[in-house]
Short mmCIF file of C-alpha atoms in Angstrom, two decimals:
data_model
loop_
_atom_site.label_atom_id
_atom_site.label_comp_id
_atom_site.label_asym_id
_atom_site.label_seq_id
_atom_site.Cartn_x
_atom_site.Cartn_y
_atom_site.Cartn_z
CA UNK A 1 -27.76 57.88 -36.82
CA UNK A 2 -27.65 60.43 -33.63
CA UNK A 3 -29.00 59.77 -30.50
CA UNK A 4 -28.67 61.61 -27.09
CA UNK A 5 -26.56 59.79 -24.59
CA UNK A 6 -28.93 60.90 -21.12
CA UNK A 7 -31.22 58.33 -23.15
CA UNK A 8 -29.01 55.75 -24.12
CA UNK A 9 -27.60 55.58 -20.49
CA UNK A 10 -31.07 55.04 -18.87
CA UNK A 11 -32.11 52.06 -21.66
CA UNK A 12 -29.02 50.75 -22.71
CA UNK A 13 -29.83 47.61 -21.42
CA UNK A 14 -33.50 47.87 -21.53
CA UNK A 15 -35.21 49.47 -24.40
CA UNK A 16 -32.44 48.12 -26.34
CA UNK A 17 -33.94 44.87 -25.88
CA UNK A 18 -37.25 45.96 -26.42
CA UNK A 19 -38.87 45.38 -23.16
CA UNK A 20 -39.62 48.67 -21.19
CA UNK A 21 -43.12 49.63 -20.98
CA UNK A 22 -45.23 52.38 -19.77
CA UNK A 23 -47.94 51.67 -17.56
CA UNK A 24 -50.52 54.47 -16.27
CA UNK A 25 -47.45 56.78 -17.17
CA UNK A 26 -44.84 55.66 -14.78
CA UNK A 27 -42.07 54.61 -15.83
CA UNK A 28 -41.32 51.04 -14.74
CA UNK A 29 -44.65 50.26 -12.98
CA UNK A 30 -45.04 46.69 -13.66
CA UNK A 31 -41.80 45.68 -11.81
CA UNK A 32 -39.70 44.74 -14.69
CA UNK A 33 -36.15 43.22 -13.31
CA UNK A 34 -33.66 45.74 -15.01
CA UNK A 35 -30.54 44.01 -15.00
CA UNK A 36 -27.75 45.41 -17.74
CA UNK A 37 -25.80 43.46 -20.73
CA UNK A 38 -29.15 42.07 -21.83
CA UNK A 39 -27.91 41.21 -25.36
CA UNK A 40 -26.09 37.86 -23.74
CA UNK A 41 -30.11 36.57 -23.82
CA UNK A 42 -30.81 37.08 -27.17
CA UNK A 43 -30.94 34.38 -29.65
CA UNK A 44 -28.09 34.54 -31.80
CA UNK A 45 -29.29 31.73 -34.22
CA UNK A 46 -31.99 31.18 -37.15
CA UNK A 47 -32.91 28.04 -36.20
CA UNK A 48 -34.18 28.54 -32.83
CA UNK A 49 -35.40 32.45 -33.72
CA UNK A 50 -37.89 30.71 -35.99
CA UNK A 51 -38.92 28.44 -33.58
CA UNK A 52 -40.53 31.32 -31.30
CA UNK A 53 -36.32 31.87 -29.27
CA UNK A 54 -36.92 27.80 -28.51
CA UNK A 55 -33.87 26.24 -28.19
CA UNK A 56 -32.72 24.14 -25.20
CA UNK A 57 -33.89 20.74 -25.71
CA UNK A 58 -33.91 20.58 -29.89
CA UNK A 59 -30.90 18.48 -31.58
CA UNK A 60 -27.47 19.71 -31.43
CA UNK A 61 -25.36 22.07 -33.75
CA UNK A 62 -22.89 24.69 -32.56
CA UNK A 63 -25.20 27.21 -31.50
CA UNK A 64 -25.89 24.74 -28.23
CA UNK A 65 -23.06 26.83 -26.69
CA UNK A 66 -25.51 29.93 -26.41
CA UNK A 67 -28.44 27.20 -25.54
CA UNK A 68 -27.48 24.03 -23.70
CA UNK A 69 -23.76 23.58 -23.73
CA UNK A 70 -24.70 19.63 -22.83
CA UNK A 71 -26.37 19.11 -26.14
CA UNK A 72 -22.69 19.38 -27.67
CA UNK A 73 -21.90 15.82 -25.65
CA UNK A 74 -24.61 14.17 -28.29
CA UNK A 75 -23.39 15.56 -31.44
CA UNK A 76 -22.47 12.70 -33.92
CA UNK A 77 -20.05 14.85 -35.59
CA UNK A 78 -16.42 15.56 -35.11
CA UNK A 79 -16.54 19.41 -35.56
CA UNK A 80 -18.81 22.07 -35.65
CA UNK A 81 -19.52 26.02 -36.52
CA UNK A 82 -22.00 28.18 -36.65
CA UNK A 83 -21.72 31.81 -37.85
CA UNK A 84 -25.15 34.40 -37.29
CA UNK A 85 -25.99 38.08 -37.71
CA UNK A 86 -28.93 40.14 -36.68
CA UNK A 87 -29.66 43.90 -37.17
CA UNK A 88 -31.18 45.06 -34.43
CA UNK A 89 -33.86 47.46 -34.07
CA UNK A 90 -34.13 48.42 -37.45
CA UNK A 91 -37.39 49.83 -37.62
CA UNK A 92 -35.84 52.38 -35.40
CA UNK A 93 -31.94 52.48 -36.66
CA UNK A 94 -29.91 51.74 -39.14
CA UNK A 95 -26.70 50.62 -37.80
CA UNK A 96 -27.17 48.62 -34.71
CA UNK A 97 -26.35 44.79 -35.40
CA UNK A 98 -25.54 41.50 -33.04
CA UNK A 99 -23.17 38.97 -34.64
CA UNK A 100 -22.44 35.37 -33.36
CA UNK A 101 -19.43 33.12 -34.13
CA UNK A 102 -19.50 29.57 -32.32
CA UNK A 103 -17.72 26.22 -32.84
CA UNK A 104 -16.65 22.92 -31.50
CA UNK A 105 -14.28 19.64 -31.44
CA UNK A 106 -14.38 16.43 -30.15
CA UNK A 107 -11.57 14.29 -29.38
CA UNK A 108 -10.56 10.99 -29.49
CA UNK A 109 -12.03 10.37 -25.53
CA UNK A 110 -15.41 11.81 -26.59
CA UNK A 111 -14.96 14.58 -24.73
CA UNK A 112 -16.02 18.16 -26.41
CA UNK A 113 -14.24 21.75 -26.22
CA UNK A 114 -16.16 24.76 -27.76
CA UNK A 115 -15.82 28.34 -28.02
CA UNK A 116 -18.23 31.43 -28.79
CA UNK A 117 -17.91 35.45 -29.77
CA UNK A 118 -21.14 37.63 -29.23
CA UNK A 119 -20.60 40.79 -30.27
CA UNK A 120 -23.27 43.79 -29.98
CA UNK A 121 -22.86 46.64 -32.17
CA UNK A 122 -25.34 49.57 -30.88
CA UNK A 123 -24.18 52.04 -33.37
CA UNK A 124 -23.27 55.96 -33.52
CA UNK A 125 -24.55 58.32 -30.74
CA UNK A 126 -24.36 61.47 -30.40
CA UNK A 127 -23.33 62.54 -26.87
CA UNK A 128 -25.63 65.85 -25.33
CA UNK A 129 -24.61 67.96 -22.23
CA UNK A 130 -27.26 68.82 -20.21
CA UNK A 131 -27.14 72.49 -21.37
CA UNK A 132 -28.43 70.83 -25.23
CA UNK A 133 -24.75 71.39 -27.16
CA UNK A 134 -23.11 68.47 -28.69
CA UNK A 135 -19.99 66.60 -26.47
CA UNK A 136 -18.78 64.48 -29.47
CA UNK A 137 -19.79 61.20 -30.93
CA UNK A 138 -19.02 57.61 -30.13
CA UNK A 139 -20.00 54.27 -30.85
CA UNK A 140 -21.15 51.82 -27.83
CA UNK A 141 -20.06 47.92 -28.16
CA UNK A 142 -20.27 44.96 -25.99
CA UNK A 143 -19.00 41.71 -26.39
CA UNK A 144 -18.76 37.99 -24.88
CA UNK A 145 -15.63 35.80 -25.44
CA UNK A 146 -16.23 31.95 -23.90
CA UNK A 147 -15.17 28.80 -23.88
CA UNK A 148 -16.81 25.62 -23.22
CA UNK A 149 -17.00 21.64 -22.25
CA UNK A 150 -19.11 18.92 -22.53
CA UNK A 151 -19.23 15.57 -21.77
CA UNK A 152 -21.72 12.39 -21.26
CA UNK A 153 -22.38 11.26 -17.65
CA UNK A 154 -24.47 8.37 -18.80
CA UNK A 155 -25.87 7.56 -22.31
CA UNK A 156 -28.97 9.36 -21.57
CA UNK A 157 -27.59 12.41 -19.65
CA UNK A 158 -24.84 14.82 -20.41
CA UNK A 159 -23.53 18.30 -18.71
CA UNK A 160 -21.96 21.17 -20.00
CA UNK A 161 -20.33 24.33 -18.87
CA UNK A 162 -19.48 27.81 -20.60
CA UNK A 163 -17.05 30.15 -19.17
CA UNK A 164 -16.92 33.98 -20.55
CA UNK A 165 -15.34 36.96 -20.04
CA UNK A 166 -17.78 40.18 -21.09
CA UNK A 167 -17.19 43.74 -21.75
CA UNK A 168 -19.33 46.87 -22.24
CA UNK A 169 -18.19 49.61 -23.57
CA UNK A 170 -20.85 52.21 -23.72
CA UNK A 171 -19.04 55.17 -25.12
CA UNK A 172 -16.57 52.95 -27.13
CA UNK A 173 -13.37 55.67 -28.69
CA UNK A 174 -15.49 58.58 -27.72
CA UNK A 175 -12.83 61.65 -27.52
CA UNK A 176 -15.55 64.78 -26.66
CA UNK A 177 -15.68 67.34 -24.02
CA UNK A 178 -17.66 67.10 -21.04
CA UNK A 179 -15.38 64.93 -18.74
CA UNK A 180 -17.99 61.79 -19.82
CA UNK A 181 -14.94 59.62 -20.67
CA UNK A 182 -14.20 60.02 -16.80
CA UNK A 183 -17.25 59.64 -15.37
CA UNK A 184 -18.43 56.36 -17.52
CA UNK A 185 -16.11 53.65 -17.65
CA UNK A 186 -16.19 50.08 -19.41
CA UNK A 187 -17.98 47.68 -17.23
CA UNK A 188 -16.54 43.61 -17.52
CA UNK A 189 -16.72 40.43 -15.57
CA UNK A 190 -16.60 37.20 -15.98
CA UNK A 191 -19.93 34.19 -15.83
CA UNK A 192 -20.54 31.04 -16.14
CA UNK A 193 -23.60 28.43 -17.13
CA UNK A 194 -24.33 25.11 -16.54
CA UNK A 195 -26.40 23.10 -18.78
CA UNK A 196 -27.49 19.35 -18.44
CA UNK A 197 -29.61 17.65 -21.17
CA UNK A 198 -31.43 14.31 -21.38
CA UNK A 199 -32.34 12.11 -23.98
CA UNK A 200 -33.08 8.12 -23.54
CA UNK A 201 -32.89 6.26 -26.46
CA UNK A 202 -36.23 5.36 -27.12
CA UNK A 203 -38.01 2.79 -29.81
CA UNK A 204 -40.95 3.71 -32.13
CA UNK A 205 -41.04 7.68 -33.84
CA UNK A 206 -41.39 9.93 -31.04
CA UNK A 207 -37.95 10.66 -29.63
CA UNK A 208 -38.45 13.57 -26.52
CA UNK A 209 -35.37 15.76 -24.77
CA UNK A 210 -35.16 17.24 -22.03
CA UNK A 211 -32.95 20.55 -21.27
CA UNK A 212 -32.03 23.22 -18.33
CA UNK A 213 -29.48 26.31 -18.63
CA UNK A 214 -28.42 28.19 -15.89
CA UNK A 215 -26.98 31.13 -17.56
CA UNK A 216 -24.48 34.23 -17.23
CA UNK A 217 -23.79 33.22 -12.97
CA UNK A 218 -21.77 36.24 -12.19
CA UNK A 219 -20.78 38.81 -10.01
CA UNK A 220 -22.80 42.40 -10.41
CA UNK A 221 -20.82 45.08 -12.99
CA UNK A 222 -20.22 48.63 -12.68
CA UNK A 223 -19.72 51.61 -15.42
CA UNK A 224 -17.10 53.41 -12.56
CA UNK A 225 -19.79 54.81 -10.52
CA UNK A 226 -20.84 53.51 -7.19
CA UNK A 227 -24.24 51.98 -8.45
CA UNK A 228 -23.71 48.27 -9.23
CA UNK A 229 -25.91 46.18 -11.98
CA UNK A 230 -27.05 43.22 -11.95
CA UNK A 231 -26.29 41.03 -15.62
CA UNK A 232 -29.03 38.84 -16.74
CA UNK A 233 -28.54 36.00 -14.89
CA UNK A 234 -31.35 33.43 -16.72
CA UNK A 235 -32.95 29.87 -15.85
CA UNK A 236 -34.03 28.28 -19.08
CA UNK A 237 -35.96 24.70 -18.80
CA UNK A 238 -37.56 22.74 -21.82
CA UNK A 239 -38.35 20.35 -23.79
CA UNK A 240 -38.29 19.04 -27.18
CA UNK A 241 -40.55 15.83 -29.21
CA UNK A 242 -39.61 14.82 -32.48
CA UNK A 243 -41.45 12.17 -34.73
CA UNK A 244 -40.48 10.77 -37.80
CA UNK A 245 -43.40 10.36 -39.88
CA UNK A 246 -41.20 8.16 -42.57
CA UNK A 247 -37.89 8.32 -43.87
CA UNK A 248 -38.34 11.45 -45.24
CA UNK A 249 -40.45 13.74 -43.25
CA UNK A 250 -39.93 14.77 -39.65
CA UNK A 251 -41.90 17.01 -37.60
CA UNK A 252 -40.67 18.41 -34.44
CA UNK A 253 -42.24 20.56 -31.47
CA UNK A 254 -40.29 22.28 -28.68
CA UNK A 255 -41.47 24.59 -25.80
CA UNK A 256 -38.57 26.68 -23.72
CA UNK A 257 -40.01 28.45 -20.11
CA UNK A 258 -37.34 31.08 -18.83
CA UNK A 259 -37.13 33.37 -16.01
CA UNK A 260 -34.32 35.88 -15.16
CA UNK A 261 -32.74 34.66 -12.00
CA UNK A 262 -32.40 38.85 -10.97
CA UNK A 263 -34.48 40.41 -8.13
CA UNK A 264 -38.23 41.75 -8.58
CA UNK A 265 -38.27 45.69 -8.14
CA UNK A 266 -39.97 46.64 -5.15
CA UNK A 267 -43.58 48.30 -5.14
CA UNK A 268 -44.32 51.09 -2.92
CA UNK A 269 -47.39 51.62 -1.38
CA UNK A 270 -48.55 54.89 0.93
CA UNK A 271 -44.59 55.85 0.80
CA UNK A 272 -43.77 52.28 1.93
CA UNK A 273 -41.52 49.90 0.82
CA UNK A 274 -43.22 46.11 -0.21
CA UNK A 275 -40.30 43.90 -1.37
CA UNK A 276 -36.70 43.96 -1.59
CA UNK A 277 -34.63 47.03 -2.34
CA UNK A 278 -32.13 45.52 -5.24
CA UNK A 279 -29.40 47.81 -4.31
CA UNK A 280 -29.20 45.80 -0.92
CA UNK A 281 -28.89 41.95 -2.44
CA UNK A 282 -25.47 40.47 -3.84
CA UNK A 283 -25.38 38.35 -7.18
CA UNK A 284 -25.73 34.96 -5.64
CA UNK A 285 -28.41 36.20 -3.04
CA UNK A 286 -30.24 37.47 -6.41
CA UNK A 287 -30.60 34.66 -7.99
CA UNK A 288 -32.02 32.50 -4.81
CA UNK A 289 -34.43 35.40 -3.90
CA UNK A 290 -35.82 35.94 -7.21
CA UNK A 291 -38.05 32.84 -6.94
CA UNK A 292 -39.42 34.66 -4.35
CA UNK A 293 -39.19 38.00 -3.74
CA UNK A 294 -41.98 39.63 -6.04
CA UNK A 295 -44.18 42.03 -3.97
CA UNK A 296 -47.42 40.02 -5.39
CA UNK A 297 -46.10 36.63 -4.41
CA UNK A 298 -46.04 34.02 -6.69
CA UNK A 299 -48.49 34.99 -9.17
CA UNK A 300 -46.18 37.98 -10.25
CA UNK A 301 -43.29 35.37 -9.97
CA UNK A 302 -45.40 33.56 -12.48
CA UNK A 303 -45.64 36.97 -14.82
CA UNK A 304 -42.03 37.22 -15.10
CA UNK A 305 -41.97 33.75 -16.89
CA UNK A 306 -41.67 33.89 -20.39
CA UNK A 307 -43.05 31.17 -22.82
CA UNK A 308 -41.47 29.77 -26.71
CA UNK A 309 -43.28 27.84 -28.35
CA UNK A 310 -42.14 26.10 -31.60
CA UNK A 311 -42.58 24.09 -35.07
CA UNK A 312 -40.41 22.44 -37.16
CA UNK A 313 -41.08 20.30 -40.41
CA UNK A 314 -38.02 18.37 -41.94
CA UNK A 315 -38.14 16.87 -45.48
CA UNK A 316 -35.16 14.60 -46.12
CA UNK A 317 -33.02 16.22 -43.74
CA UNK A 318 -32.06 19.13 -46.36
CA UNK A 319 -35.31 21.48 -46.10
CA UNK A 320 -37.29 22.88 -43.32
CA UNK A 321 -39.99 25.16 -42.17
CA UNK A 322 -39.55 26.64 -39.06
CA UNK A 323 -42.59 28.70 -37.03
CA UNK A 324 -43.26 29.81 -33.25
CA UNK A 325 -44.62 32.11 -31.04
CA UNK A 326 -42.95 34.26 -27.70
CA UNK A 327 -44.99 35.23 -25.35
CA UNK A 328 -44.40 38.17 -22.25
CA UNK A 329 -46.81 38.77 -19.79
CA UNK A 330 -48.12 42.48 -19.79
CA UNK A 331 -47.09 43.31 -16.58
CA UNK A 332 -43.88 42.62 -17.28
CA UNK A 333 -42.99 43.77 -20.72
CA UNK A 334 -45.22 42.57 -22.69
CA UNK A 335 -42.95 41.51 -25.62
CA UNK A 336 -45.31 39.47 -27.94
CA UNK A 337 -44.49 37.74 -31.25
CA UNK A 338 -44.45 35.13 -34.05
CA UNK A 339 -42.01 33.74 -35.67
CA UNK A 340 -41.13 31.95 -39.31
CA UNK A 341 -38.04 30.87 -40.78
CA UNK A 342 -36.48 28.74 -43.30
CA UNK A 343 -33.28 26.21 -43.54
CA UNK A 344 -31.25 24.36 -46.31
CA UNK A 345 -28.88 21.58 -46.15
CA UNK A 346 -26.17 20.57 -48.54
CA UNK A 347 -24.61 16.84 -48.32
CA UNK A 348 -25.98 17.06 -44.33
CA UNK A 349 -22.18 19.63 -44.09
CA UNK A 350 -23.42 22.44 -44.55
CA UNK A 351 -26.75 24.77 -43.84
CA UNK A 352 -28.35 28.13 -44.28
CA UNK A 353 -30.85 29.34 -41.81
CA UNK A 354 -33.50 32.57 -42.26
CA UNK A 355 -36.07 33.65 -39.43
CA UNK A 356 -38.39 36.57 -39.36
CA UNK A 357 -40.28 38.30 -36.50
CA UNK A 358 -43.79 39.64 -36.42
CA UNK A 359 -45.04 41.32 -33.35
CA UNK A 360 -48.72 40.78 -32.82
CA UNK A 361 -49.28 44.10 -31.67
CA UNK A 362 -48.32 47.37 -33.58
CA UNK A 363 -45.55 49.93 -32.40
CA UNK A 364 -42.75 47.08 -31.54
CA UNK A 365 -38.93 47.70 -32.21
CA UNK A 366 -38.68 44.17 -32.52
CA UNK A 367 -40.59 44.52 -36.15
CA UNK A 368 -39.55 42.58 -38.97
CA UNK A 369 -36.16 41.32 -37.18
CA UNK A 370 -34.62 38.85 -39.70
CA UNK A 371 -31.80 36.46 -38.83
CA UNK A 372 -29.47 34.94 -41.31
CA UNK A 373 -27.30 31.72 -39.96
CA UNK A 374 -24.42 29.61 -41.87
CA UNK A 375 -23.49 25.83 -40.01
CA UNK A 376 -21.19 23.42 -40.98
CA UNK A 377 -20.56 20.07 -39.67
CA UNK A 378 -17.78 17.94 -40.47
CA UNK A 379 -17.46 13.95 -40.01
CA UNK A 380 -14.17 12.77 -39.03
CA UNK A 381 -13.13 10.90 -41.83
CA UNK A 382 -13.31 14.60 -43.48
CA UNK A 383 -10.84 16.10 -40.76
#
């Protein structure tokens, strides 16, 4: 598959995720924060794809690393993994795929270690000089390596904490003419999050969570030019209520709100700046103004909330149904879609997780996205 790189460079982090729009012909015009390395926000797991990308407040398996580290602290096993793939964007390419690895330990003081591999495969390109003739072809990649900790600070409250190192490589072993391999360089850094989760013991069937993620808390990146990105630094708060009908059915409903913690773009009006020029805030300052820097106040603050919304029907804790809906406002990419899924258990060890996407509006990349997740979770009399 051959692409040309002027448009890979301008949406590699953008239409790559599906959420540019054109409004009235300009590019850009609803304000859309445009931070890069979106791919560390996308939901590497079945489970919670089904469940409309739901996923901080539901029970715990490995994937909590990518969700709400803190979840890990309630796990009653002794050892975890999870292992996902996704290709991406297929109704556009064909070789462009996300794959997840994740897993976890406790020890004998309760105390629990993870670790987690995101890797983004955006497939061949071709490079273009501006004249039209070819400069080579490459193949981009980015990737996340972290590791993580949880632990209880009561038996109702726990915290956890991921700490990754990320890489982009946009032109990956490209070896063409055109002096690109100079002028575009890897961009890395290293984040953080910081997760707590809640969950009081409660008597009678409806059991309800409570989670919050502060994701990807870093430093902006750079491709070796002087302009410096923001990565998408993301607040995540939920919650999650299960009841169990008897002992074999469960049902369970979750709703996730996020916002990227990155500033607004600024609007212009009669040549005019109305905002705050992005260019001009640091990392840290981002995330504190971007509760309140959009030019409309807060009910544009309010647009660039996103809402998951899921279902989840257990039957003897081996087979579920999975369905949910994301919603993005308009204005501010206007990403709309349902989602199904399925999941099988064998001897409550091991699983196998599907989710599909339907857009509810025609012309999405996102179309018919499907998911495929293995877990396994191991007691510790199996160790």
């Amino acid at each position: 598959m051959k692409r040309v790189l002027t448009l890979l460079l301008v949406t590699i982090g953008f239409t790559s995720y599906a959420q540019t729009t054109l409004v009235s012909g300009q590019i850009n015009a609803g304000r859309i924060p445009t931070p890069t390395l979106l791919f560390l926000n996308v939901a590497p797991d079945a489970r919670s794809a089904a469940m409309g990308d739901a996923g901080v407040a539901l029970s715990v398996d490995a994937n909590a690393i990518h969700w709400n580290t803190a979840k890990l602290a309630t796990t009653e096993k002794k050892m975890g993994f999870s292992l996902s793939y996704t290709p991406w964007l297929r109704n556009l390419v064909n070789d462009m795929a996300l794959y997840n690895v994740a897993g976890y330990t406790v020890t004998k003081k309760n105390l629990v270690f993870g670790f987690s591999v995101d890797y983004f495969d955006q497939g061949m390109f071709q490079a273009t000089l501006d004249n039209g003739t070819s400069a080579g072809n490459f193949n981009s990649k980015e990737f996340a390596i972290g590791i993580s900790h949880a632990r209880k600070l009561s038996p109702a409250l726990s915290l956890g904490m991921n700490l990754k190192y990320i890489n982009s490589n946009l032109l990956g072993s490209y070896q063409g003419s055109g002096g690109l391999s100079n002028s575009l360089k890897p961009a890395e850094t290293v984040a953080a999050d910081i997760s707590v989760f809640y969950a009081k013991p409660t008597v009678g069937p409806w059991k309800y969570s409570y989670g919050l993620t502060l994701s990807n808390i870093s430093g902006k990146v750079t491709y070796g030019g002087t302009e410096k990105n923001f990565i998408p630094t993301n607040l995540r708060i939920g919650m999650a209520a299960t009841h169990e009908i008897d002992d074999l059915n469960k049902l369970t409903f979750t709703v996730d709100f996020n916002k990227l913690m990155v500033p607004t773009p600024p609007a212009y009006v009669n040549g005019k700046m109305v905002g705050t020029d992005p260019a001009t805030v640091s990392a840290i300052g981002g995330i504190f103004g971007s509760l309140g820097d959009a030019p409309d106040g807060i009910s544009e603050e309010i647009k660039e909330v996103t809402t998951s919304v899921g279902a989840e029907y257990l039957f003897n804790n081996a087979f579920a149904l999975r369905t949910g809906y994301f919603h993005e406002s308009e204005m501010k990419g206007n990403r709309k879609y349902f989602t199904f899924g399925l999941g099988f258990k064998m001897d409550q060890k091991y699983g196998l997780d599907f989710a599909y996407l339907v857009p509810s509006g025609q012309g999405s990349p996102l179309a018919n996205t499907l998911r495929l997740t293995l877990i396994a979770g191991i007691n510790q009399s199996e160790r």
